[in-house]
Amino acid sequence: QDSKVGVTMVRMGHEAFKADMSMRLGSGIKRVEQVLMAEKARVLREFDLTVPQYATLMALRYVPAQSAAQLARSALVSPQTMATILGNLETKELITRDASSLHARVLVCDLTETGRDLVAKADRAACAIEDDLRSAFTPAEFDRFREYLSRAEEHIRSHGA
C-alpha cells in the first residue's frame, strides 16, 4: 500500500512539474532550441561539423580575419571552447591562424579554400532546416514571431543585472 502511495505521489509530482514548466516561456524556448540544434547537428554530421564549428565557419565566411575572442562571441561559446573549436578546424585544414597585423600577440583566423567550400555546402543543409521551420508559419506570423523574440531579448537585457 505504501509503495502505491509513493508511486502515485511521484507521478503527481512529475505531472505538476510538467504542467508548471509548460507555462514557463523560457522552458518552451529552451525545448525548441534543443530540438532545432539537434536537427542541425544531425545534418551537419554529414560534413563532419558540430553546430559550434559550423557557426564559427559561418562567422568567418561573412567577416574574415577574426580573433578567437570575436569568434567566441559570434558562436555564443566561451573563449576556452572556441580555442578547442579552432584547434579542431585547423587540424581539418578548414581555417588558418596567423598573427594579426595590428596586434602581434593576437591570431586572426581565416577560411581556407576547403573551409569555404565546406561551409557553403553545410549552410545549404542548415538553411533547409530553417526554411522548413519557417514554412510552419505564414509570412505575417513569422514576422510577429521574430518581433516577439526580439522584444523578449530586449526586455530581459534591459531588466537584467
mmCIF file of N, CA and C in Angstrom, residues 26-157:
data_model
loop_
_atom_site.group_PDB
_atom_site.id
_atom_site.type_symbol
_atom_site.label_atom_id
_atom_site.label_comp_id
_atom_site.label_asym_id
_atom_site.label_seq_id
_atom_site.Cartn_x
_atom_site.Cartn_y
_atom_site.Cartn_z
ATOM 1 N N GLY A 26 10.446 30.531 -20.873
ATOM 2 C CA GLY A 26 11.849 30.131 -21.031
ATOM 3 C C GLY A 26 12.003 28.644 -21.281
ATOM 4 N N SER A 27 11.196 27.852 -20.619
ATOM 5 C CA SER A 27 11.246 26.407 -20.808
ATOM 6 C C SER A 27 10.843 26.032 -22.234
ATOM 7 N N GLY A 28 9.814 26.686 -22.743
ATOM 8 C CA GLY A 28 9.383 26.421 -24.119
ATOM 9 C C GLY A 28 10.432 26.834 -25.135
ATOM 10 N N ILE A 29 11.056 27.992 -24.928
ATOM 11 C CA ILE A 29 12.107 28.451 -25.832
ATOM 12 C C ILE A 29 13.270 27.466 -25.809
ATOM 13 N N LYS A 30 13.642 27.004 -24.634
ATOM 14 C CA LYS A 30 14.757 26.058 -24.497
ATOM 15 C C LYS A 30 14.443 24.738 -25.200
ATOM 16 N N ARG A 31 13.212 24.242 -25.057
ATOM 17 C CA ARG A 31 12.849 22.977 -25.723
ATOM 18 C C ARG A 31 12.959 23.113 -27.237
ATOM 19 N N VAL A 32 12.451 24.213 -27.783
ATOM 20 C CA VAL A 32 12.521 24.424 -29.232
ATOM 21 C C VAL A 32 13.980 24.552 -29.680
ATOM 22 N N GLU A 33 14.777 25.291 -28.900
ATOM 23 C CA GLU A 33 16.194 25.459 -29.233
ATOM 24 C C GLU A 33 16.913 24.115 -29.249
ATOM 25 N N GLN A 34 16.608 23.257 -28.277
ATOM 26 C CA GLN A 34 17.265 21.948 -28.228
ATOM 27 C C GLN A 34 16.882 21.085 -29.428
ATOM 28 N N VAL A 35 15.620 21.108 -29.804
ATOM 29 C CA VAL A 35 15.174 20.320 -30.954
ATOM 30 C C VAL A 35 15.813 20.849 -32.241
ATOM 31 N N LEU A 36 15.851 22.173 -32.383
ATOM 32 C CA LEU A 36 16.456 22.789 -33.576
ATOM 33 C C LEU A 36 17.944 22.467 -33.658
ATOM 34 N N MET A 37 18.658 22.601 -32.550
ATOM 35 C CA MET A 37 20.101 22.323 -32.559
ATOM 36 C C MET A 37 20.379 20.842 -32.802
ATOM 37 N N ALA A 38 19.545 19.973 -32.279
ATOM 38 C CA ALA A 38 19.723 18.532 -32.527
ATOM 39 C C ALA A 38 19.540 18.221 -34.006
ATOM 40 N N GLU A 39 18.569 18.860 -34.628
ATOM 41 C CA GLU A 39 18.337 18.633 -36.059
ATOM 42 C C GLU A 39 19.497 19.181 -36.891
ATOM 43 N N LYS A 40 19.996 20.356 -36.519
ATOM 44 C CA LYS A 40 21.156 20.910 -37.228
ATOM 45 C C LYS A 40 22.381 20.010 -37.025
ATOM 46 N N ALA A 41 22.570 19.536 -35.806
ATOM 47 C CA ALA A 41 23.699 18.641 -35.530
ATOM 48 C C ALA A 41 23.607 17.389 -36.398
ATOM 49 N N ARG A 42 22.393 16.885 -36.564
ATOM 50 C CA ARG A 42 22.195 15.681 -37.378
ATOM 51 C C ARG A 42 22.628 15.924 -38.827
ATOM 52 N N VAL A 43 22.205 17.019 -39.429
ATOM 53 C CA VAL A 43 22.559 17.252 -40.841
ATOM 54 C C VAL A 43 24.011 17.676 -41.001
ATOM 55 N N LEU A 44 24.577 18.319 -39.984
ATOM 56 C CA LEU A 44 25.976 18.751 -40.093
ATOM 57 C C LEU A 44 26.961 17.600 -39.935
ATOM 58 N N ARG A 45 26.501 16.484 -39.357
ATOM 59 C CA ARG A 45 27.376 15.304 -39.240
ATOM 60 C C ARG A 45 27.871 14.847 -40.606
ATOM 61 N N GLU A 46 27.031 15.012 -41.624
ATOM 62 C CA GLU A 46 27.418 14.645 -42.993
ATOM 63 C C GLU A 46 28.679 15.395 -43.432
ATOM 64 N N PHE A 47 28.912 16.562 -42.851
ATOM 65 C CA PHE A 47 30.064 17.390 -43.206
ATOM 66 C C PHE A 47 31.162 17.321 -42.146
ATOM 67 N N ASP A 48 30.999 16.420 -41.191
ATOM 68 C CA ASP A 48 31.936 16.246 -40.077
ATOM 69 C C ASP A 48 32.118 17.555 -39.303
ATOM 70 N N LEU A 49 30.986 18.248 -39.071
ATOM 71 C CA LEU A 49 30.989 19.501 -38.325
ATOM 72 C C LEU A 49 30.012 19.430 -37.166
ATOM 73 N N THR A 50 30.363 20.132 -36.095
ATOM 74 C CA THR A 50 29.422 20.351 -34.997
ATOM 75 C C THR A 50 28.720 21.686 -35.256
ATOM 76 N N VAL A 51 27.654 21.945 -34.516
ATOM 77 C CA VAL A 51 26.956 23.231 -34.673
ATOM 78 C C VAL A 51 27.890 24.400 -34.329
ATOM 79 N N PRO A 52 28.655 24.351 -33.226
ATOM 80 C CA PRO A 52 29.569 25.469 -32.955
ATOM 81 C C PRO A 52 30.662 25.623 -34.027
ATOM 82 N N GLN A 53 31.154 24.527 -34.594
ATOM 83 C CA GLN A 53 32.129 24.637 -35.681
ATOM 84 C C GLN A 53 31.497 25.299 -36.903
ATOM 85 N N TYR A 54 30.288 24.896 -37.223
ATOM 86 C CA TYR A 54 29.555 25.499 -38.337
ATOM 87 C C TYR A 54 29.359 26.992 -38.096
ATOM 88 N N ALA A 55 28.944 27.373 -36.881
ATOM 89 C CA ALA A 55 28.732 28.784 -36.555
ATOM 90 C C ALA A 55 30.027 29.582 -36.702
ATOM 91 N N THR A 56 31.133 28.981 -36.318
ATOM 92 C CA THR A 56 32.438 29.623 -36.438
ATOM 93 C C THR A 56 32.811 29.824 -37.902
ATOM 94 N N LEU A 57 32.627 28.790 -38.696
ATOM 95 C CA LEU A 57 32.928 28.902 -40.128
ATOM 96 C C LEU A 57 32.035 29.949 -40.798
ATOM 97 N N MET A 58 30.761 29.986 -40.401
ATOM 98 C CA MET A 58 29.843 30.980 -40.972
ATOM 99 C C MET A 58 30.290 32.397 -40.600
ATOM 100 N N ALA A 59 30.713 32.585 -39.357
ATOM 101 C CA ALA A 59 31.189 33.909 -38.939
ATOM 102 C C ALA A 59 32.386 34.332 -39.788
ATOM 103 N N LEU A 60 33.293 33.399 -40.058
ATOM 104 C CA LEU A 60 34.462 33.710 -40.884
ATOM 105 C C LEU A 60 34.089 33.892 -42.353
ATOM 106 N N ARG A 61 33.043 33.229 -42.786
ATOM 107 C CA ARG A 61 32.570 33.393 -44.167
ATOM 108 C C ARG A 61 32.116 34.838 -44.397
ATOM 109 N N TYR A 62 31.449 35.398 -43.422
ATOM 110 C CA TYR A 62 30.922 36.762 -43.556
ATOM 111 C C TYR A 62 31.933 37.834 -43.164
ATOM 112 N N VAL A 63 32.743 37.544 -42.138
ATOM 113 C CA VAL A 63 33.734 38.522 -41.669
ATOM 114 C C VAL A 63 35.070 37.807 -41.485
ATOM 115 N N PRO A 64 35.922 37.837 -42.506
ATOM 116 C CA PRO A 64 37.227 37.180 -42.394
ATOM 117 C C PRO A 64 38.134 37.865 -41.364
ATOM 118 N N ALA A 65 39.221 37.215 -41.055
ATOM 119 C CA ALA A 65 40.285 37.762 -40.196
ATOM 120 C C ALA A 65 39.773 38.159 -38.817
ATOM 121 N N GLN A 66 39.096 37.223 -38.152
ATOM 122 C CA GLN A 66 38.610 37.471 -36.794
ATOM 123 C C GLN A 66 39.486 36.760 -35.773
ATOM 124 N N SER A 67 39.541 37.340 -34.584
ATOM 125 C CA SER A 67 40.275 36.722 -33.483
ATOM 126 C C SER A 67 39.406 35.654 -32.825
ATOM 127 N N ALA A 68 40.026 34.858 -31.988
ATOM 128 C CA ALA A 68 39.284 33.826 -31.255
ATOM 129 C C ALA A 68 38.226 34.453 -30.358
ATOM 130 N N ALA A 69 38.537 35.590 -29.740
ATOM 131 C CA ALA A 69 37.570 36.255 -28.858
ATOM 132 C C ALA A 69 36.352 36.729 -29.654
ATOM 133 N N GLN A 70 36.592 37.292 -30.821
ATOM 134 C CA GLN A 70 35.472 37.735 -31.666
ATOM 135 C C GLN A 70 34.624 36.540 -32.091
ATOM 136 N N LEU A 71 35.270 35.457 -32.466
ATOM 137 C CA LEU A 71 34.549 34.269 -32.904
ATOM 138 C C LEU A 71 33.764 33.630 -31.763
ATOM 139 N N ALA A 72 34.316 33.646 -30.566
ATOM 140 C CA ALA A 72 33.599 33.092 -29.409
ATOM 141 C C ALA A 72 32.296 33.860 -29.189
ATOM 142 N N ARG A 73 32.355 35.179 -29.297
ATOM 143 C CA ARG A 73 31.134 35.972 -29.132
ATOM 144 C C ARG A 73 30.131 35.661 -30.243
ATOM 145 N N SER A 74 30.611 35.522 -31.475
ATOM 146 C CA SER A 74 29.712 35.227 -32.606
ATOM 147 C C SER A 74 29.058 33.862 -32.469
ATOM 148 N N ALA A 75 29.825 32.869 -32.031
ATOM 149 C CA ALA A 75 29.324 31.499 -31.937
ATOM 150 C C ALA A 75 28.635 31.209 -30.607
ATOM 151 N N LEU A 76 28.607 32.190 -29.713
ATOM 152 C CA LEU A 76 27.957 32.046 -28.402
ATOM 153 C C LEU A 76 28.579 30.920 -27.568
ATOM 154 N N VAL A 77 29.907 30.876 -27.560
ATOM 155 C CA VAL A 77 30.632 29.896 -26.752
ATOM 156 C C VAL A 77 31.687 30.623 -25.926
ATOM 157 N N SER A 78 32.229 29.941 -24.943
ATOM 158 C CA SER A 78 33.280 30.535 -24.110
ATOM 159 C C SER A 78 34.588 30.611 -24.900
ATOM 160 N N PRO A 79 35.503 31.495 -24.482
ATOM 161 C CA PRO A 79 36.812 31.553 -25.137
ATOM 162 C C PRO A 79 37.551 30.210 -25.095
ATOM 163 N N GLN A 80 37.407 29.478 -23.986
ATOM 164 C CA GLN A 80 38.064 28.172 -23.872
ATOM 165 C C GLN A 80 37.504 27.187 -24.897
ATOM 166 N N THR A 81 36.180 27.187 -25.039
ATOM 167 C CA THR A 81 35.557 26.304 -26.031
ATOM 168 C C THR A 81 35.993 26.700 -27.433
ATOM 169 N N MET A 82 36.074 28.004 -27.699
ATOM 170 C CA MET A 82 36.491 28.456 -29.032
ATOM 171 C C MET A 82 37.911 28.013 -29.327
ATOM 172 N N ALA A 83 38.785 28.011 -28.335
ATOM 173 C CA ALA A 83 40.160 27.547 -28.556
ATOM 174 C C ALA A 83 40.153 26.099 -29.055
ATOM 175 N N THR A 84 39.304 25.273 -28.469
ATOM 176 C CA THR A 84 39.191 23.876 -28.900
ATOM 177 C C THR A 84 38.607 23.789 -30.308
ATOM 178 N N ILE A 85 37.556 24.568 -30.562
ATOM 179 C CA ILE A 85 36.925 24.567 -31.887
ATOM 180 C C ILE A 85 37.942 24.952 -32.950
ATOM 181 N N LEU A 86 38.698 26.018 -32.698
ATOM 182 C CA LEU A 86 39.670 26.484 -33.692
ATOM 183 C C LEU A 86 40.782 25.462 -33.908
ATOM 184 N N GLY A 87 41.203 24.814 -32.841
ATOM 185 C CA GLY A 87 42.212 23.759 -32.998
ATOM 186 C C GLY A 87 41.711 22.635 -33.889
ATOM 187 N N ASN A 88 40.461 22.239 -33.674
ATOM 188 C CA ASN A 88 39.877 21.170 -34.494
ATOM 189 C C ASN A 88 39.697 21.609 -35.951
ATOM 190 N N LEU A 89 39.254 22.836 -36.160
ATOM 191 C CA LEU A 89 39.073 23.331 -37.540
ATOM 192 C C LEU A 89 40.413 23.481 -38.250
ATOM 193 N N GLU A 90 41.430 23.868 -37.504
ATOM 194 C CA GLU A 90 42.762 23.988 -38.101
ATOM 195 C C GLU A 90 43.311 22.606 -38.454
ATOM 196 N N THR A 91 43.101 21.630 -37.592
ATOM 197 C CA THR A 91 43.534 20.257 -37.872
ATOM 198 C C THR A 91 42.863 19.710 -39.130
ATOM 199 N N LYS A 92 41.588 20.078 -39.327
ATOM 200 C CA LYS A 92 40.847 19.655 -40.522
ATOM 201 C C LYS A 92 41.207 20.486 -41.754
ATOM 202 N N GLU A 93 42.107 21.460 -41.558
ATOM 203 C CA GLU A 93 42.549 22.357 -42.632
ATOM 204 C C GLU A 93 41.409 23.175 -43.227
ATOM 205 N N LEU A 94 40.475 23.580 -42.346
ATOM 206 C CA LEU A 94 39.355 24.418 -42.767
ATOM 207 C C LEU A 94 39.611 25.889 -42.481
ATOM 208 N N ILE A 95 40.562 26.164 -41.571
ATOM 209 C CA ILE A 95 40.940 27.544 -41.260
ATOM 210 C C ILE A 95 42.450 27.649 -41.154
ATOM 211 N N THR A 96 42.930 28.888 -41.225
ATOM 212 C CA THR A 96 44.319 29.203 -40.904
ATOM 213 C C THR A 96 44.298 30.210 -39.767
ATOM 214 N N ARG A 97 45.394 30.232 -39.003
ATOM 215 C CA ARG A 97 45.545 31.227 -37.937
ATOM 216 C C ARG A 97 46.905 31.887 -38.112
ATOM 217 N N ASP A 98 46.882 33.202 -38.256
ATOM 218 C CA ASP A 98 48.114 33.961 -38.456
ATOM 219 C C ASP A 98 48.140 35.166 -37.532
ATOM 220 N N ALA A 99 49.338 35.660 -37.262
ATOM 221 C CA ALA A 99 49.478 36.832 -36.397
ATOM 222 C C ALA A 99 48.775 38.031 -37.027
ATOM 223 N N SER A 100 48.106 38.790 -36.191
ATOM 224 C CA SER A 100 47.410 39.994 -36.636
ATOM 225 C C SER A 100 48.420 41.062 -37.016
ATOM 226 N N SER A 101 48.103 41.839 -38.024
ATOM 227 C CA SER A 101 48.974 42.957 -38.397
ATOM 228 C C SER A 101 48.834 44.111 -37.402
ATOM 229 N N LEU A 102 47.754 44.106 -36.615
ATOM 230 C CA LEU A 102 47.512 45.174 -35.647
ATOM 231 C C LEU A 102 48.024 44.850 -34.250
ATOM 232 N N HIS A 103 47.960 43.565 -33.881
ATOM 233 C CA HIS A 103 48.366 43.143 -32.537
ATOM 234 C C HIS A 103 49.209 41.879 -32.659
ATOM 235 N N ALA A 104 50.472 41.985 -32.361
ATOM 236 C CA ALA A 104 51.400 40.865 -32.550
ATOM 237 C C ALA A 104 51.013 39.628 -31.752
ATOM 238 N N ARG A 105 50.343 39.811 -30.598
ATOM 239 C CA ARG A 105 50.013 38.660 -29.756
ATOM 240 C C ARG A 105 48.648 38.063 -30.070
ATOM 241 N N VAL A 106 47.952 38.609 -31.066
ATOM 242 C CA VAL A 106 46.627 38.133 -31.433
ATOM 243 C C VAL A 106 46.709 37.366 -32.749
ATOM 244 N N LEU A 107 46.097 36.190 -32.765
ATOM 245 C CA LEU A 107 46.000 35.420 -34.005
ATOM 246 C C LEU A 107 44.647 35.692 -34.643
ATOM 247 N N VAL A 108 44.654 35.891 -35.943
ATOM 248 C CA VAL A 108 43.394 36.050 -36.665
ATOM 249 C C VAL A 108 43.167 34.810 -37.516
ATOM 250 N N CYS A 109 41.912 34.472 -37.648
ATOM 251 C CA CYS A 109 41.530 33.247 -38.352
ATOM 252 C C CYS A 109 40.903 33.600 -39.694
ATOM 253 N N ASP A 110 41.147 32.745 -40.651
ATOM 254 C CA ASP A 110 40.543 32.867 -41.975
ATOM 255 C C ASP A 110 40.186 31.480 -42.480
ATOM 256 N N LEU A 111 39.211 31.433 -43.381
ATOM 257 C CA LEU A 111 38.849 30.173 -44.019
ATOM 258 C C LEU A 111 39.887 29.801 -45.070
ATOM 259 N N THR A 112 40.141 28.514 -45.181
ATOM 260 C CA THR A 112 40.909 28.018 -46.318
ATOM 261 C C THR A 112 39.929 27.816 -47.475
ATOM 262 N N GLU A 113 40.431 27.506 -48.629
ATOM 263 C CA GLU A 113 39.546 27.218 -49.761
ATOM 264 C C GLU A 113 38.644 26.023 -49.431
ATOM 265 N N THR A 114 39.224 25.001 -48.801
ATOM 266 C CA THR A 114 38.443 23.835 -48.375
ATOM 267 C C THR A 114 37.365 24.246 -47.388
ATOM 268 N N GLY A 115 37.709 25.127 -46.458
ATOM 269 C CA GLY A 115 36.745 25.616 -45.483
ATOM 270 C C GLY A 115 35.609 26.386 -46.127
ATOM 271 N N ARG A 116 35.951 27.228 -47.126
ATOM 272 C CA ARG A 116 34.911 27.983 -47.842
ATOM 273 C C ARG A 116 33.954 27.041 -48.567
ATOM 274 N N ASP A 117 34.495 26.047 -49.220
ATOM 275 C CA ASP A 117 33.658 25.094 -49.952
ATOM 276 C C ASP A 117 32.757 24.304 -48.993
ATOM 277 N N LEU A 118 33.348 23.841 -47.884
ATOM 278 C CA LEU A 118 32.588 23.027 -46.941
ATOM 279 C C LEU A 118 31.479 23.825 -46.272
ATOM 280 N N VAL A 119 31.765 25.050 -45.834
ATOM 281 C CA VAL A 119 30.741 25.828 -45.141
ATOM 282 C C VAL A 119 29.609 26.198 -46.097
ATOM 283 N N ALA A 120 29.907 26.389 -47.368
ATOM 284 C CA ALA A 120 28.840 26.680 -48.336
ATOM 285 C C ALA A 120 27.888 25.488 -48.444
ATOM 286 N N LYS A 121 28.437 24.286 -48.510
ATOM 287 C CA LYS A 121 27.605 23.079 -48.593
ATOM 288 C C LYS A 121 26.835 22.853 -47.284
ATOM 289 N N ALA A 122 27.520 23.000 -46.157
ATOM 290 C CA ALA A 122 26.876 22.800 -44.859
ATOM 291 C C ALA A 122 25.770 23.826 -44.636
ATOM 292 N N ASP A 123 25.992 25.039 -45.115
ATOM 293 C CA ASP A 123 24.983 26.077 -44.928
ATOM 294 C C ASP A 123 23.708 25.772 -45.708
ATOM 295 N N ARG A 124 23.852 25.181 -46.869
ATOM 296 C CA ARG A 124 22.646 24.797 -47.618
ATOM 297 C C ARG A 124 21.816 23.799 -46.817
ATOM 298 N N ALA A 125 22.484 22.851 -46.166
ATOM 299 C CA ALA A 125 21.770 21.859 -45.349
ATOM 300 C C ALA A 125 21.131 22.513 -44.125
ATOM 301 N N ALA A 126 21.853 23.413 -43.474
ATOM 302 C CA ALA A 126 21.309 24.097 -42.292
ATOM 303 C C ALA A 126 20.154 25.021 -42.686
ATOM 304 N N CYS A 127 20.288 25.689 -43.820
ATOM 305 C CA CYS A 127 19.209 26.579 -44.282
ATOM 306 C C CYS A 127 17.942 25.794 -44.601
ATOM 307 N N ALA A 128 18.096 24.569 -45.073
ATOM 308 C CA ALA A 128 16.918 23.743 -45.367
ATOM 309 C C ALA A 128 16.107 23.504 -44.094
ATOM 310 N N ILE A 129 16.782 23.330 -42.975
ATOM 311 C CA ILE A 129 16.092 23.148 -41.693
ATOM 312 C C ILE A 129 15.377 24.429 -41.301
ATOM 313 N N GLU A 130 16.068 25.548 -41.425
ATOM 314 C CA GLU A 130 15.466 26.842 -41.095
ATOM 315 C C GLU A 130 14.269 27.129 -42.010
ATOM 316 N N ASP A 131 14.420 26.828 -43.299
ATOM 317 C CA ASP A 131 13.326 27.060 -44.246
ATOM 318 C C ASP A 131 12.115 26.191 -43.919
ATOM 319 N N ASP A 132 12.379 24.939 -43.537
ATOM 320 C CA ASP A 132 11.287 24.043 -43.165
ATOM 321 C C ASP A 132 10.563 24.570 -41.928
ATOM 322 N N LEU A 133 11.313 25.029 -40.940
ATOM 323 C CA LEU A 133 10.705 25.600 -39.741
ATOM 324 C C LEU A 133 9.880 26.835 -40.099
ATOM 325 N N ARG A 134 10.432 27.666 -40.927
ATOM 326 C CA ARG A 134 9.725 28.888 -41.335
ATOM 327 C C ARG A 134 8.416 28.554 -42.048
ATOM 328 N N SER A 135 8.380 27.446 -42.765
ATOM 329 C CA SER A 135 7.176 27.071 -43.511
ATOM 330 C C SER A 135 5.995 26.729 -42.594
ATOM 331 N N ALA A 136 6.261 26.553 -41.308
ATOM 332 C CA ALA A 136 5.193 26.275 -40.348
ATOM 333 C C ALA A 136 4.401 27.539 -40.011
ATOM 334 N N PHE A 137 4.863 28.693 -40.502
ATOM 335 C CA PHE A 137 4.246 29.983 -40.199
ATOM 336 C C PHE A 137 3.889 30.720 -41.483
ATOM 337 N N THR A 138 2.836 31.491 -41.423
ATOM 338 C CA THR A 138 2.562 32.407 -42.539
ATOM 339 C C THR A 138 3.613 33.509 -42.475
ATOM 340 N N PRO A 139 3.804 34.253 -43.565
ATOM 341 C CA PRO A 139 4.768 35.363 -43.505
ATOM 342 C C PRO A 139 4.460 36.352 -42.374
ATOM 343 N N ALA A 140 3.207 36.662 -42.166
ATOM 344 C CA ALA A 140 2.845 37.594 -41.087
ATOM 345 C C ALA A 140 3.151 36.985 -39.717
ATOM 346 N N GLU A 141 2.846 35.703 -39.536
ATOM 347 C CA GLU A 141 3.148 35.033 -38.263
ATOM 348 C C GLU A 141 4.655 35.017 -38.011
ATOM 349 N N PHE A 142 5.410 34.735 -39.062
ATOM 350 C CA PHE A 142 6.865 34.684 -38.923
ATOM 351 C C PHE A 142 7.410 36.051 -38.505
ATOM 352 N N ASP A 143 6.921 37.105 -39.137
ATOM 353 C CA ASP A 143 7.360 38.453 -38.774
ATOM 354 C C ASP A 143 7.012 38.769 -37.321
ATOM 355 N N ARG A 144 5.803 38.405 -36.889
ATOM 356 C CA ARG A 144 5.397 38.631 -35.498
ATOM 357 C C ARG A 144 6.259 37.804 -34.538
ATOM 358 N N PHE A 145 6.513 36.557 -34.922
ATOM 359 C CA PHE A 145 7.327 35.669 -34.096
ATOM 360 C C PHE A 145 8.713 36.273 -33.879
ATOM 361 N N ARG A 146 9.332 36.732 -34.951
ATOM 362 C CA ARG A 146 10.656 37.366 -34.848
ATOM 363 C C ARG A 146 10.586 38.609 -33.965
ATOM 364 N N GLU A 147 9.519 39.387 -34.108
ATOM 365 C CA GLU A 147 9.356 40.594 -33.295
ATOM 366 C C GLU A 147 9.188 40.219 -31.831
ATOM 367 N N TYR A 148 8.433 39.159 -31.545
ATOM 368 C CA TYR A 148 8.246 38.710 -30.162
ATOM 369 C C TYR A 148 9.577 38.253 -29.554
ATOM 370 N N LEU A 149 10.355 37.499 -30.320
ATOM 371 C CA LEU A 149 11.651 37.045 -29.812
ATOM 372 C C LEU A 149 12.566 38.236 -29.539
ATOM 373 N N SER A 150 12.592 39.187 -30.458
ATOM 374 C CA SER A 150 13.411 40.384 -30.287
ATOM 375 C C SER A 150 12.970 41.172 -29.057
ATOM 376 N N ARG A 151 11.667 41.326 -28.882
ATOM 377 C CA ARG A 151 11.136 42.059 -27.731
ATOM 378 C C ARG A 151 11.497 41.333 -26.425
ATOM 379 N N ALA A 152 11.383 40.018 -26.426
ATOM 380 C CA ALA A 152 11.728 39.242 -25.227
ATOM 381 C C ALA A 152 13.204 39.428 -24.882
ATOM 382 N N GLU A 153 14.070 39.352 -25.888
ATOM 383 C CA GLU A 153 15.504 39.524 -25.650
ATOM 384 C C GLU A 153 15.791 40.919 -25.100
ATOM 385 N N GLU A 154 15.220 41.930 -25.720
ATOM 386 C CA GLU A 154 15.441 43.313 -25.266
ATOM 387 C C GLU A 154 14.924 43.505 -23.844
ATOM 388 N N HIS A 155 13.769 42.956 -23.549
ATOM 389 C CA HIS A 155 13.204 43.090 -22.206
ATOM 390 C C HIS A 155 14.124 42.470 -21.157
ATOM 391 N N ILE A 156 14.597 41.279 -21.425
ATOM 392 C CA ILE A 156 15.471 40.604 -20.471
ATOM 393 C C ILE A 156 16.769 41.385 -20.311
ATOM 394 N N ARG A 157 17.340 41.832 -21.410
ATOM 395 C CA ARG A 157 18.596 42.607 -21.331
ATOM 396 C C ARG A 157 18.400 43.909 -20.548
#
